[in-house]
Coordinates of N, CA and C in Angstrom, one line a residue:
M459 N -64.4 178.5 280.3 CA -64.5 178.3 278.9 C -63.2 178.8 278.2
A460 N -62.8 178.1 277.2 CA -61.5 178.4 276.5 C -61.8 179.6 275.6
R461 N -60.8 180.4 275.5 CA -60.8 181.5 274.5 C -60.4 181.0 273.1
R462 N -60.7 181.7 272.1 CA -60.4 181.4 270.7 C -59.3 182.3 270.2
E463 N -58.4 181.7 269.5 CA -57.3 182.5 268.8 C -57.3 182.0 267.4
S464 N -57.0 182.9 266.5 CA -57.0 182.5 265.1 C -55.6 182.8 264.5
F465 N -55.1 181.9 263.8 CA -53.8 182.1 263.0 C -53.9 181.3 261.7
G466 N -55.1 181.2 261.1 CA -55.3 180.5 259.9 C -56.3 179.3 260.2
T467 N -56.2 178.8 261.4 CA -57.2 177.8 261.9 C -57.6 178.2 263.3
S468 N -58.8 177.8 263.7 CA -59.2 178.1 265.0 C -58.6 177.3 266.1
A469 N -58.2 177.8 267.2 CA -57.5 177.1 268.2 C -58.0 177.7 269.6
S470 N -58.1 176.9 270.6 CA -58.5 177.4 271.9 C -57.4 177.6 272.8
I471 N -57.5 178.5 273.7 CA -56.5 178.8 274.8 C -57.1 178.2 276.0
P472 N -56.4 177.2 276.7 CA -57.0 176.6 277.9 C -57.2 177.6 279.0
P473 N -58.2 177.4 279.8 CA -58.4 178.3 280.9 C -57.2 178.5 281.8
G474 N -57.0 179.7 282.3 CA -55.9 180.0 283.3 C -54.7 180.5 282.6
F475 N -54.6 180.4 281.3 CA -53.4 180.9 280.6 C -53.6 182.4 280.2
V476 N -52.6 183.2 280.4 CA -52.7 184.6 279.9 C -51.5 184.9 279.0
R477 N -51.7 185.8 278.1 CA -50.7 186.1 277.1 C -49.5 186.7 277.8
M478 N -48.3 186.2 277.4 CA -47.0 186.8 277.9 C -46.6 187.9 276.9
P479 N -46.1 189.0 277.5 CA -45.5 190.0 276.6 C -44.2 189.5 276.1
P480 N -43.9 189.8 274.8 CA -42.6 189.3 274.3 C -41.4 189.9 275.1
R481 N -40.4 189.1 275.4 CA -39.3 189.6 276.2 C -38.2 190.2 275.3
S482 N -38.3 189.9 274.1 CA -37.3 190.4 273.1 C -37.8 190.3 271.7
N483 N -37.1 190.9 270.8 CA -37.6 190.8 269.4 C -37.6 189.4 268.9
F484 N -36.6 188.6 269.3 CA -36.5 187.2 268.9 C -37.7 186.5 269.5
F485 N -38.0 186.7 270.8 CA -39.1 186.0 271.4 C -40.4 186.3 270.6
R486 N -40.5 187.5 270.1 CA -41.7 187.9 269.4 C -41.9 187.0 268.1
T487 N -40.8 186.5 267.6 CA -41.0 185.7 266.4 C -41.7 184.4 266.6
L488 N -41.7 183.9 267.9 CA -42.4 182.7 268.2 C -43.9 182.8 268.0
G489 N -44.4 184.1 268.1 CA -45.9 184.3 268.0 C -46.4 184.4 269.4
R490 N -47.7 184.3 269.5 CA -48.4 184.5 270.8 C -48.0 183.4 271.8
T491 N -47.5 183.7 272.9 CA -47.1 182.8 273.9 C -47.8 183.1 275.2
Y492 N -48.2 182.0 275.9 CA -49.0 182.2 277.1 C -48.3 181.5 278.3
V493 N -48.8 182.0 279.5 CA -48.3 181.4 280.7 C -49.4 181.2 281.7
K494 N -49.3 180.1 282.4 CA -50.3 179.8 283.5 C -49.5 179.7 284.8
E495 N -49.6 180.6 285.7 CA -48.8 180.7 286.9 C -49.2 179.4 287.8
G496 N -48.1 178.9 288.4 CA -48.3 177.7 289.2 C -48.9 177.9 290.6
G497 N -48.6 179.0 291.2 CA -49.1 179.3 292.6 C -48.5 178.4 293.6
D498 N -48.4 178.9 294.8 CA -47.8 178.1 296.0 C -46.4 177.6 295.7
G499 N -45.6 178.4 295.0 CA -44.2 177.9 294.7 C -44.1 177.0 293.5
A500 N -45.2 176.5 293.0 CA -45.1 175.6 291.8 C -44.7 176.4 290.6
P501 N -43.9 175.7 289.7 CA -43.5 176.4 288.5 C -44.6 176.8 287.6
P502 N -44.5 177.8 286.7 CA -45.5 178.1 285.7 C -45.5 177.0 284.6
V503 N -46.5 177.1 283.8 CA -46.6 176.3 282.6 C -46.7 177.3 281.4
F504 N -45.9 177.1 280.4 CA -45.9 178.0 279.2 C -46.6 177.2 278.1
G505 N -47.3 178.0 277.2 CA -48.0 177.4 276.1 C -48.0 178.2 274.9
L506 N -48.2 177.6 273.8 CA -48.5 178.2 272.5 C -49.1 177.2 271.5
H507 N -49.6 177.7 270.4 CA -50.1 176.9 269.4 C -49.0 176.7 268.3
V508 N -48.9 175.5 267.8 CA -48.0 175.3 266.7 C -48.7 175.9 265.5
R509 N -48.0 176.8 264.8 CA -48.6 177.5 263.7 C -47.9 177.1 262.4
P510 N -48.6 177.4 261.3 CA -48.0 177.0 260.0 C -46.5 177.5 259.8
K511 N -46.2 178.7 260.3 CA -44.8 179.2 260.2 C -43.8 178.4 261.0
H512 N -44.3 177.5 261.9 CA -43.4 176.7 262.7 C -43.1 175.3 262.1
A513 N -43.8 175.0 261.0 CA -43.9 173.7 260.5 C -42.7 173.3 259.5
N514 N -42.4 172.0 259.5 CA -41.5 171.5 258.5 C -42.3 171.1 257.3
R515 N -41.7 170.4 256.4 CA -42.4 170.0 255.1 C -43.5 168.9 255.4
H516 N -43.5 168.3 256.6 CA -44.4 167.3 256.9 C -45.7 167.8 257.6
G517 N -45.7 169.2 257.8 CA -46.8 169.8 258.5 C -46.8 169.6 260.0
T518 N -45.6 169.4 260.6 CA -45.5 169.3 262.0 C -44.4 170.3 262.5
G519 N -44.4 170.6 263.8 CA -43.4 171.5 264.3 C -42.0 171.1 264.0
H520 N -41.3 172.0 263.4 CA -39.9 171.7 263.0 C -39.1 171.5 264.2
G521 N -38.1 170.6 264.2 CA -37.2 170.3 265.3 C -36.5 171.5 265.8
G522 N -36.1 172.3 264.9 CA -35.4 173.6 265.3 C -36.3 174.5 266.0
F523 N -37.5 174.6 265.6 CA -38.5 175.4 266.4 C -38.7 174.8 267.8
L524 N -38.9 173.5 267.9 CA -39.1 172.8 269.2 C -37.8 173.1 270.1
A525 N -36.6 173.0 269.5 CA -35.4 173.3 270.3 C -35.4 174.8 270.8
T526 N -35.7 175.7 269.9 CA -35.8 177.1 270.2 C -36.8 177.3 271.3
L527 N -38.0 176.7 271.2 CA -39.0 176.9 272.2 C -38.6 176.3 273.6
A528 N -38.0 175.1 273.6 CA -37.5 174.5 274.8 C -36.5 175.5 275.5
D529 N -35.5 175.9 274.7 CA -34.5 176.8 275.2 C -35.1 178.1 275.8
T530 N -36.0 178.7 275.1 CA -36.7 179.9 275.5 C -37.5 179.7 276.8
F531 N -38.3 178.6 276.8 CA -39.1 178.3 278.0 C -38.2 178.0 279.2
M532 N -37.0 177.3 279.0 CA -36.2 177.0 280.1 C -35.6 178.3 280.7
A533 N -35.2 179.2 279.8 CA -34.7 180.5 280.4 C -35.8 181.2 281.1
A534 N -37.0 181.2 280.7 CA -38.1 181.8 281.4 C -38.4 181.1 282.7
F535 N -38.3 179.8 282.7 CA -38.4 179.0 284.0 C -37.4 179.5 285.0
I536 N -36.1 179.6 284.6 CA -35.1 180.1 285.5 C -35.4 181.5 286.0
Q537 N -35.8 182.4 285.1 CA -36.0 183.8 285.5 C -37.2 183.8 286.5
R538 N -38.2 183.0 286.4 CA -39.3 183.0 287.3 C -39.0 182.2 288.6
Q539 N -38.2 181.1 288.6 CA -38.0 180.3 289.7 C -36.8 180.8 290.5
L540 N -35.8 181.5 289.9 CA -34.6 182.0 290.5 C -34.5 183.5 290.2
P541 N -35.4 184.3 290.7 CA -35.4 185.7 290.3 C -34.1 186.5 290.7
E542 N -33.3 186.0 291.5 CA -32.1 186.7 291.9 C -31.0 186.7 290.7
I543 N -31.2 185.8 289.7 CA -30.3 185.8 288.6 C -30.6 186.9 287.6
G544 N -29.5 187.7 287.4 CA -29.6 188.8 286.5 C -29.6 188.5 285.0
G545 N -28.6 187.8 284.6 CA -28.4 187.4 283.2 C -27.9 186.0 283.0
M546 N -28.1 185.5 281.8 CA -27.6 184.1 281.6 C -27.5 183.9 280.1
W547 N -26.8 182.9 279.7 CA -26.8 182.4 278.3 C -26.7 180.9 278.3
T548 N -27.2 180.3 277.2 CA -27.2 178.9 277.1 C -25.8 178.4 276.7
T549 N -25.3 177.4 277.4 CA -24.0 176.8 277.0 C -24.2 175.4 276.5
G550 N -25.3 174.8 276.8 CA -25.6 173.5 276.3 C -27.1 173.2 276.2
L551 N -27.4 172.5 275.1 CA -28.8 172.1 274.9 C -28.9 170.7 274.3
T552 N -29.6 169.8 274.9 CA -29.8 168.5 274.4 C -31.3 168.2 274.3
M553 N -31.6 167.7 273.1 CA -33.1 167.4 272.8 C -33.3 165.9 272.6
E554 N -34.4 165.4 273.1 CA -34.8 164.1 272.8 C -36.3 164.2 272.2
Y555 N -36.4 163.9 270.9 CA -37.7 164.1 270.2 C -38.4 162.7 270.3
R556 N -39.7 162.8 270.8 CA -40.5 161.6 271.0 C -41.6 161.4 270.0
R557 N -42.3 162.5 269.6 CA -43.4 162.4 268.6 C -43.6 163.8 268.0
P558 N -44.2 163.8 266.8 CA -44.5 165.1 266.2 C -45.6 166.0 266.9
A559 N -45.5 167.2 266.6 CA -46.5 168.2 267.1 C -47.2 168.8 265.9
A560 N -48.4 168.4 265.6 CA -49.1 168.9 264.4 C -49.4 170.4 264.5
V561 N -49.5 171.0 263.3 CA -49.9 172.4 263.2 C -51.3 172.5 263.9
G562 N -51.5 173.5 264.7 CA -52.8 173.7 265.4 C -52.7 173.1 266.9
A563 N -51.8 172.3 267.2 CA -51.7 171.7 268.5 C -51.3 172.7 269.5
W564 N -51.9 172.6 270.7 CA -51.6 173.4 271.9 C -50.4 172.7 272.6
L565 N -49.3 173.3 272.6 CA -48.0 172.8 273.1 C -47.7 173.5 274.4
Q566 N -47.4 172.7 275.4 CA -47.1 173.3 276.8 C -45.7 172.9 277.2
G567 N -45.0 173.9 277.8 CA -43.7 173.6 278.4 C -43.8 173.4 279.9
H568 N -43.3 172.3 280.4 CA -43.4 171.9 281.8 C -42.0 171.8 282.4
L569 N -41.7 172.4 283.5 CA -40.4 172.2 284.2 C -40.4 170.9 284.8
V570 N -39.3 170.1 284.6 CA -39.2 168.8 285.2 C -38.2 168.8 286.3
G571 N -37.1 169.6 286.2 CA -36.1 169.7 287.3 C -35.1 170.8 287.0
M572 N -34.6 171.3 288.1 CA -33.6 172.4 287.9 C -32.6 172.4 289.1
E573 N -31.4 172.6 288.8 CA -30.3 172.6 289.8 C -29.3 173.7 289.5
R574 N -29.0 174.5 290.6 CA -28.0 175.5 290.4 C -26.8 175.1 291.2
T575 N -25.6 175.2 290.5 CA -24.3 174.9 291.1 C -23.4 176.1 290.7
G576 N -23.1 176.9 291.7 CA -22.2 178.1 291.4 C -22.9 179.0 290.4
D577 N -22.1 179.2 289.3 CA -22.7 180.1 288.2 C -23.3 179.3 287.1
T578 N -23.7 178.1 287.3 CA -24.4 177.2 286.3 C -25.7 176.7 286.8
V579 N -26.7 176.8 285.9 CA -28.0 176.2 286.1 C -28.2 175.1 285.1
T580 N -28.5 173.9 285.6 CA -28.9 172.8 284.7 C -30.4 172.6 284.9
I581 N -31.1 172.5 283.8 CA -32.6 172.5 283.8 C -33.1 171.5 282.8
R582 N -34.2 170.8 283.2 CA -34.9 169.9 282.3 C -36.4 170.3 282.1
C583 N -36.8 170.2 280.9 CA -38.2 170.5 280.7 C -38.8 169.5 279.6
E584 N -40.1 169.4 279.6 CA -40.8 168.7 278.6 C -41.8 169.6 277.8
L585 N -41.9 169.4 276.5 CA -42.9 170.0 275.7 C -44.0 168.9 275.5
R586 N -45.2 169.2 275.9 CA -46.3 168.2 275.9 C -47.5 168.8 275.1
I587 N -48.2 167.8 274.6 CA -49.6 168.0 274.0 C -50.5 167.2 274.9
G588 N -51.2 167.8 275.8 CA -51.9 167.1 276.8 C -50.9 166.3 277.7
A589 N -51.1 165.0 277.9 CA -50.2 164.2 278.6 C -49.1 163.6 277.8
L590 N -49.2 163.8 276.5 CA -48.2 163.2 275.6 C -46.9 164.1 275.5
V591 N -45.8 163.4 275.7 CA -44.5 164.2 275.6 C -44.0 164.2 274.2
V592 N -43.9 165.4 273.7 CA -43.4 165.6 272.3 C -41.9 165.6 272.3
C593 N -41.3 166.2 273.3 CA -39.8 166.2 273.4 C -39.4 166.5 274.8
R594 N -38.2 166.1 275.1 CA -37.6 166.4 276.4 C -36.3 167.2 276.1
A595 N -36.0 168.2 276.9 CA -34.8 169.0 276.7 C -34.1 169.2 278.0
T596 N -32.8 169.2 277.9 CA -31.9 169.5 279.0 C -31.1 170.7 278.6
G597 N -31.0 171.8 279.4 CA -30.3 172.9 279.1 C -29.3 173.2 280.2
I598 N -28.1 173.8 279.8 CA -27.1 174.3 280.8 C -27.0 175.8 280.5
F599 N -27.2 176.5 281.6 CA -27.1 178.0 281.4 C -26.0 178.5 282.3
K600 N -25.2 179.4 281.8 CA -24.2 180.1 282.6 C -24.7 181.4 283.0
I601 N -24.6 181.7 284.3 CA -25.1 182.9 284.9 C -24.0 184.0 284.6
V602 N -24.4 185.1 284.1 CA -23.4 186.2 283.8 C -23.9 187.5 284.4
G603 N -22.9 188.3 284.6 CA -23.3 189.6 285.1 C -23.6 189.5 286.6
K604 N -24.2 190.5 287.1 CA -24.6 190.6 288.5 C -25.9 189.8 288.8
T605 N -25.9 189.2 290.0 CA -27.2 188.6 290.4 C -27.9 189.6 291.3
R606 N -29.2 189.6 291.2 CA -30.0 190.5 292.0 C -30.2 189.9 293.4
P607 N -30.3 190.8 294.4 CA -30.5 190.3 295.7 C -31.9 189.7 295.8
R608 N -32.0 188.6 296.6 CA -33.3 187.9 296.8 C -34.3 188.8 297.6

């Protein structure tokens, strides 16, 4: 059974998702964010509800919010899938917007592909509402500092 969360309207949290602690003060500004671990080497799925504070004047998730979310989720994918990486920063971000995400919608971040070449990781993800793709993102991340041993 799905849990309920309130942020002005009622919204359910799908089964299997657990709340992620904020990784930084900036991450905290996104609001409550959740993760569902993939298991057996599969990537996790991240999720959150589009809240009124994320909306543009049309009542849907602002493009800047969606880009921030994709960038944040891609960094989290890298940290979980490549734990040997110590630090990184985004050097490139490309967005392809497909459809709006209404306030109250449960938005999920799905890893589509990832490739590491030297000190660069190129990653692709989709933000989806159910099976509908809201946007696709490609990020390029530069690995900085020391890498942790595997």
